[in-house]
């Protein structure tokens, strides 16, 4: 019988890549939808007829319990949550309820229905917040500076405690920023690749950005969901930093994206200080030695290739939309 995986956040970027990977491995994949009628199915569209979709509410203990009972999964991947960090200042209670307590509801449902279910929580480099050391590893202290980061720290602590106290196979992937052609345009990499494509095709003139020296450890979502899956296939549960270990600036991102379509970025990009983020951390860079040594995982797509992949996908999409 095929293994059964439950994936929350199925409609998101990582939901698509993880579901694709799991289906290719022969899993029966169950995707959790939230009850609100505002879902965007465009990302999982190509996979939809091979997925079973189930509705549940991570804010409701009974709903989560019934979900886990009904699906009876072998593995649960918790990807759900608003990934746009600044929104958590507008909705701090929702952030804590869904991304913090929601994880405890899942862990409790596992403990009371079938403690053999393996659980993967997606944590975030935002959990490190203000850091004194670079790069960050699994022992770097968490000092989150946003409600998003605080909720993810609460969740990571719950995962570690349920693992220790109840013996659950529960792990946190401390994921650094990751992108793909499916990334929402609110995030800077996609904003840049989309603009490069639109400017190349004569549909846009300018791109306005904030701090060009802001730097990130940017990876490819397809690589990161592979690490998440590998974490649940080990003999023992543990937490891992999932990153590239490299940092690049917004300036380099823009050079790469515009250069790929033969444009000089300096002609098209304007810098507006109103887009500078006061808490813009440029010190986040992951130390992936543990993932390399113990998981046998390394990222396969590197920064320049990632940017080119996204620009090409945006060119194709914009062309299709306009012809
Ligand atoms: P996306 O924003 O692409 O997808 C988020 C998913 O979570 C969507 O399916 C969305 O559903 C769902 N979701 C949002 N709010 C809720 C809610 N209140 N209740 C239930 N489901 C909700 O994010 P990614 O796929 O990029 O990220 C997946 C996970 O990884 C998230 O937890 C994110 O915080 C974390 N992460 C992501 C990083 C990244 O750079 N991408 C870095 C580190 C961590 P809907 O379609 O209904 O909105």
PDB file of N, CA and C in Angstrom, residues 101 138 247 321:
ATOM      1  N   UNK A 101       0.427  28.017  17.843  1.00  0.00           N
ATOM      2  CA  UNK A 101      -0.481  27.042  18.469  1.00  0.00           C
ATOM      3  C   UNK A 101      -0.978  25.981  17.487  1.00  0.00           C
ATOM      4  N   UNK A 138      22.265  25.107  13.869  1.00  0.00           N
ATOM      5  CA  UNK A 138      21.173  24.568  14.697  1.00  0.00           C
ATOM      6  C   UNK A 138      21.329  24.954  16.161  1.00  0.00           C
ATOM      7  N   UNK A 247      25.379  34.178   0.396  1.00  0.00           N
ATOM      8  CA  UNK A 247      24.537  35.366   0.511  1.00  0.00           C
ATOM      9  C   UNK A 247      24.748  36.236  -0.719  1.00  0.00           C
ATOM     10  N   UNK A 321       0.367  35.619 -21.588  1.00  0.00           N
ATOM     11  CA  UNK A 321      -0.739  36.480 -21.148  1.00  0.00           C
ATOM     12  C   UNK A 321      -1.052  37.583 -22.160  1.00  0.00           C
TER      13      UNK A 321
END
